[in-house]
Amino acid sequence: MSDHLPEEIVNGILLRLPVKSLVKCTAVCKSWKSLIKSSAFIGTHLHENDDARLLLLNGATPTAVSPFYCLHWDNSEFGEYANLIAPPINTDRNFVDHAIGTCNGLVCLVVAASLLVLWNPLIRKYVCLPRPSPAPTKVLKKVLLLAMIRLTMTTRGAWKSVTSKRVKLCYTSFECETASVNSALHWAQCYDYVKPTVSIVYVKPTVSIVSFDLVNESFHQVEMPPNLMLRKVRDDTHVLRYGDSIALFETGSYEEVADFDLWVMKEYGVAESWTKLCTVSLPMVYILRPFGFRRTGEVVLQVAHDGDSYHWDMLKMLKLVDPKSKQVKDFGTDGYRYHFVGSFTESLVLLDQANAISY
């Protein structure tokens, strides 16, 4: 039938198909296979289908040998879209594999504590990143890793050393949330602010927001909300993606109540547009981390019951918080099983990569 249809019509029809259907279409004929596996088609398909309608959940159980991964619809029904098969990477299984981020249909996995893998679960392909030599600092390792995800492996997949002269970079871990907005990565870091006085040097921990421009490969300081600059840091601070801009999430605790402040930058890049969205209190819990926003605007939080921290793993749960109404409700799944939740977009990324491994 495609022989009787104009090429642009066939191309338009294929671009509207989901990833699983497109993979099957590569077996129809050579011309379709060549088209679907082309970098131009993969990029256009991603651009036209970049509305993240799914949530990736990664978890583990005390008795499971391997972690599990699944996709759910990001709607009120929260129905399962797909139960995913993790790549069969031969490593020391004493370490638990886990996801640390998603972008452009790829999942970044940390395997055996040090091996980094980019994985497209819907086309069942993955790439093991080469180990950097010399080893970068932890903060640069995190930034370069996520930069490679954001660039969708269009480069050679090699590590590149990037230095920062204008922005002071401090330690951050793989667990640090990173918001990808406007072709830049954003994250929060804590540093010691030194203020000399008449008799002593005053030092206090201070939080700042740093961004890494993926186009120019440069670091930048992002202005904080005016009344937060140089203020004493609270328990924990995270930067999250909020639509086409960023949000600042600060947690604190007092006696038996945990709370968080949520700030959003209404207009990306404009410091004056920082707006405090809400302050929400949660009694009898400890806020472990925010996973991000759902399509409804609700914040997904991982919390633990207030109690003996030794048993936190058994007391973890996921909560949904509506910033507008401040309503708090259960996510519908326990946090012990699911320790990563992230927005996910279907894509064909890695389909055209010769070094990608199929399984």
mmCIF file with all atom_site columns, C-alpha atoms in Angstrom, residues 96-173:
data_model
loop_
_atom_site.group_PDB
_atom_site.id
_atom_site.type_symbol
_atom_site.label_atom_id
_atom_site.label_alt_id
_atom_site.label_comp_id
_atom_site.label_asym_id
_atom_site.label_entity_id
_atom_site.label_seq_id
_atom_site.pdbx_PDB_ins_code
_atom_site.Cartn_x
_atom_site.Cartn_y
_atom_site.Cartn_z
_atom_site.occupancy
_atom_site.B_iso_or_equiv
_atom_site.pdbx_formal_charge
_atom_site.auth_seq_id
_atom_site.auth_comp_id
_atom_site.auth_asym_id
_atom_site.auth_atom_id
_atom_site.pdbx_PDB_model_num
ATOM 1  C CA . VAL A 1 96  ? 21.214 -3.299 43.822 1.00 0.00 ? 96  VAL A CA 1
ATOM 2  C CA . ASP A 1 97  ? 20.693 -1.688 40.410 1.00 0.00 ? 97  ASP A CA 1
ATOM 3  C CA . HIS A 1 98  ? 18.603 1.448  40.422 1.00 0.00 ? 98  HIS A CA 1
ATOM 4  C CA . ALA A 1 99  ? 17.443 4.305  38.212 1.00 0.00 ? 99  ALA A CA 1
ATOM 5  C CA . ILE A 1 100 ? 18.737 7.813  38.848 1.00 0.00 ? 100 ILE A CA 1
ATOM 6  C CA . GLY A 1 101 ? 17.030 9.717  36.051 1.00 0.00 ? 101 GLY A CA 1
ATOM 7  C CA . THR A 1 102 ? 14.918 9.700  32.896 1.00 0.00 ? 102 THR A CA 1
ATOM 8  C CA . CYS A 1 103 ? 15.039 11.863 29.789 1.00 0.00 ? 103 CYS A CA 1
ATOM 9  C CA . ASN A 1 104 ? 13.966 11.546 26.146 1.00 0.00 ? 104 ASN A CA 1
ATOM 10 C CA . GLY A 1 105 ? 12.772 7.976  26.605 1.00 0.00 ? 105 GLY A CA 1
ATOM 11 C CA . LEU A 1 106 ? 16.031 6.859  28.211 1.00 0.00 ? 106 LEU A CA 1
ATOM 12 C CA . VAL A 1 107 ? 16.572 5.631  31.747 1.00 0.00 ? 107 VAL A CA 1
ATOM 13 C CA . CYS A 1 108 ? 19.937 6.089  33.417 1.00 0.00 ? 108 CYS A CA 1
ATOM 14 C CA . LEU A 1 109 ? 20.871 3.112  35.577 1.00 0.00 ? 109 LEU A CA 1
ATOM 15 C CA . VAL A 1 110 ? 23.621 2.705  38.129 1.00 0.00 ? 110 VAL A CA 1
ATOM 16 C CA . VAL A 1 111 ? 24.659 -0.946 38.066 1.00 0.00 ? 111 VAL A CA 1
ATOM 17 C CA . ALA A 1 112 ? 26.949 -2.586 40.627 1.00 0.00 ? 112 ALA A CA 1
ATOM 18 C CA . ALA A 1 113 ? 27.497 0.818  42.258 1.00 0.00 ? 113 ALA A CA 1
ATOM 19 C CA . SER A 1 114 ? 29.750 2.173  39.495 1.00 0.00 ? 114 SER A CA 1
ATOM 20 C CA . LEU A 1 115 ? 28.684 1.024  36.011 1.00 0.00 ? 115 LEU A CA 1
ATOM 21 C CA . LEU A 1 116 ? 26.494 3.576  34.233 1.00 0.00 ? 116 LEU A CA 1
ATOM 22 C CA . VAL A 1 117 ? 23.962 2.427  31.650 1.00 0.00 ? 117 VAL A CA 1
ATOM 23 C CA . LEU A 1 118 ? 21.633 4.298  29.289 1.00 0.00 ? 118 LEU A CA 1
ATOM 24 C CA . TRP A 1 119 ? 18.584 2.135  28.627 1.00 0.00 ? 119 TRP A CA 1
ATOM 25 C CA . ASN A 1 120 ? 15.579 2.476  26.343 1.00 0.00 ? 120 ASN A CA 1
ATOM 26 C CA . PRO A 1 121 ? 13.147 -0.032 27.875 1.00 0.00 ? 121 PRO A CA 1
ATOM 27 C CA . LEU A 1 122 ? 10.506 0.126  25.132 1.00 0.00 ? 122 LEU A CA 1
ATOM 28 C CA . ILE A 1 123 ? 12.856 -0.851 22.295 1.00 0.00 ? 123 ILE A CA 1
ATOM 29 C CA . ARG A 1 124 ? 14.954 -3.034 24.631 1.00 0.00 ? 124 ARG A CA 1
ATOM 30 C CA . LYS A 1 125 ? 18.324 -1.514 23.826 1.00 0.00 ? 125 LYS A CA 1
ATOM 31 C CA . TYR A 1 126 ? 21.030 -0.191 26.135 1.00 0.00 ? 126 TYR A CA 1
ATOM 32 C CA . VAL A 1 127 ? 24.502 1.306  26.090 1.00 0.00 ? 127 VAL A CA 1
ATOM 33 C CA . CYS A 1 128 ? 27.102 0.893  28.830 1.00 0.00 ? 128 CYS A CA 1
ATOM 34 C CA . LEU A 1 129 ? 28.966 4.150  29.282 1.00 0.00 ? 129 LEU A CA 1
ATOM 35 C CA . PRO A 1 130 ? 32.754 3.904  29.220 1.00 0.00 ? 130 PRO A CA 1
ATOM 36 C CA . ARG A 1 131 ? 34.441 4.440  32.543 1.00 0.00 ? 131 ARG A CA 1
ATOM 37 C CA . PRO A 1 132 ? 36.009 7.917  32.642 1.00 0.00 ? 132 PRO A CA 1
ATOM 38 C CA . SER A 1 133 ? 39.769 8.190  32.860 1.00 0.00 ? 133 SER A CA 1
ATOM 39 C CA . PRO A 1 134 ? 40.890 9.954  34.898 1.00 0.00 ? 134 PRO A CA 1
ATOM 40 C CA . ALA A 1 135 ? 37.868 9.660  37.156 1.00 0.00 ? 135 ALA A CA 1
ATOM 41 C CA . PRO A 1 136 ? 35.949 12.960 37.383 1.00 0.00 ? 136 PRO A CA 1
ATOM 42 C CA . THR A 1 137 ? 34.751 14.483 40.615 1.00 0.00 ? 137 THR A CA 1
ATOM 43 C CA . LYS A 1 138 ? 31.356 13.282 41.777 1.00 0.00 ? 138 LYS A CA 1
ATOM 44 C CA . VAL A 1 139 ? 29.623 16.515 40.824 1.00 0.00 ? 139 VAL A CA 1
ATOM 45 C CA . LEU A 1 140 ? 31.083 16.515 37.305 1.00 0.00 ? 140 LEU A CA 1
ATOM 46 C CA . LYS A 1 141 ? 30.314 12.829 36.949 1.00 0.00 ? 141 LYS A CA 1
ATOM 47 C CA . LYS A 1 142 ? 26.683 13.562 37.701 1.00 0.00 ? 142 LYS A CA 1
ATOM 48 C CA . VAL A 1 143 ? 26.518 16.523 35.325 1.00 0.00 ? 143 VAL A CA 1
ATOM 49 C CA . LEU A 1 144 ? 28.276 14.834 32.428 1.00 0.00 ? 144 LEU A CA 1
ATOM 50 C CA . LEU A 1 145 ? 26.211 11.710 32.878 1.00 0.00 ? 145 LEU A CA 1
ATOM 51 C CA . LEU A 1 146 ? 22.903 13.547 32.655 1.00 0.00 ? 146 LEU A CA 1
ATOM 52 C CA . ALA A 1 147 ? 24.219 15.704 29.842 1.00 0.00 ? 147 ALA A CA 1
ATOM 53 C CA . MET A 1 148 ? 24.776 12.565 27.805 1.00 0.00 ? 148 MET A CA 1
ATOM 54 C CA . ILE A 1 149 ? 21.204 11.499 28.462 1.00 0.00 ? 149 ILE A CA 1
ATOM 55 C CA . ARG A 1 150 ? 19.876 14.917 27.444 1.00 0.00 ? 150 ARG A CA 1
ATOM 56 C CA . LEU A 1 151 ? 21.909 14.905 24.237 1.00 0.00 ? 151 LEU A CA 1
ATOM 57 C CA . THR A 1 152 ? 20.361 11.497 23.436 1.00 0.00 ? 152 THR A CA 1
ATOM 58 C CA . MET A 1 153 ? 23.648 9.873  22.609 1.00 0.00 ? 153 MET A CA 1
ATOM 59 C CA . THR A 1 154 ? 24.159 11.825 19.394 1.00 0.00 ? 154 THR A CA 1
ATOM 60 C CA . THR A 1 155 ? 27.808 12.212 20.279 1.00 0.00 ? 155 THR A CA 1
ATOM 61 C CA . ARG A 1 156 ? 30.425 9.476  20.415 1.00 0.00 ? 156 ARG A CA 1
ATOM 62 C CA . GLY A 1 157 ? 29.483 8.657  23.990 1.00 0.00 ? 157 GLY A CA 1
ATOM 63 C CA . ALA A 1 158 ? 32.897 9.635  25.342 1.00 0.00 ? 158 ALA A CA 1
ATOM 64 C CA . TRP A 1 159 ? 33.576 11.466 28.590 1.00 0.00 ? 159 TRP A CA 1
ATOM 65 C CA . LYS A 1 160 ? 34.765 15.038 28.333 1.00 0.00 ? 160 LYS A CA 1
ATOM 66 C CA . SER A 1 161 ? 36.355 17.101 31.071 1.00 0.00 ? 161 SER A CA 1
ATOM 67 C CA . VAL A 1 162 ? 34.527 20.356 31.797 1.00 0.00 ? 162 VAL A CA 1
ATOM 68 C CA . THR A 1 163 ? 35.892 22.934 34.225 1.00 0.00 ? 163 THR A CA 1
ATOM 69 C CA . SER A 1 164 ? 34.235 25.841 35.988 1.00 0.00 ? 164 SER A CA 1
ATOM 70 C CA . LYS A 1 165 ? 36.088 29.057 36.740 1.00 0.00 ? 165 LYS A CA 1
ATOM 71 C CA . ARG A 1 166 ? 33.169 31.350 37.557 1.00 0.00 ? 166 ARG A CA 1
ATOM 72 C CA . VAL A 1 167 ? 30.974 28.984 39.565 1.00 0.00 ? 167 VAL A CA 1
ATOM 73 C CA . LYS A 1 168 ? 32.085 27.128 42.663 1.00 0.00 ? 168 LYS A CA 1
ATOM 74 C CA . LEU A 1 169 ? 31.067 23.478 42.422 1.00 0.00 ? 169 LEU A CA 1
ATOM 75 C CA . CYS A 1 170 ? 30.448 21.475 45.567 1.00 0.00 ? 170 CYS A CA 1
ATOM 76 C CA . TYR A 1 171 ? 29.855 17.811 46.275 1.00 0.00 ? 171 TYR A CA 1
ATOM 77 C CA . THR A 1 172 ? 26.569 16.333 45.137 1.00 0.00 ? 172 THR A CA 1
ATOM 78 C CA . SER A 1 173 ? 25.452 12.721 44.939 1.00 0.00 ? 173 SER A CA 1
#
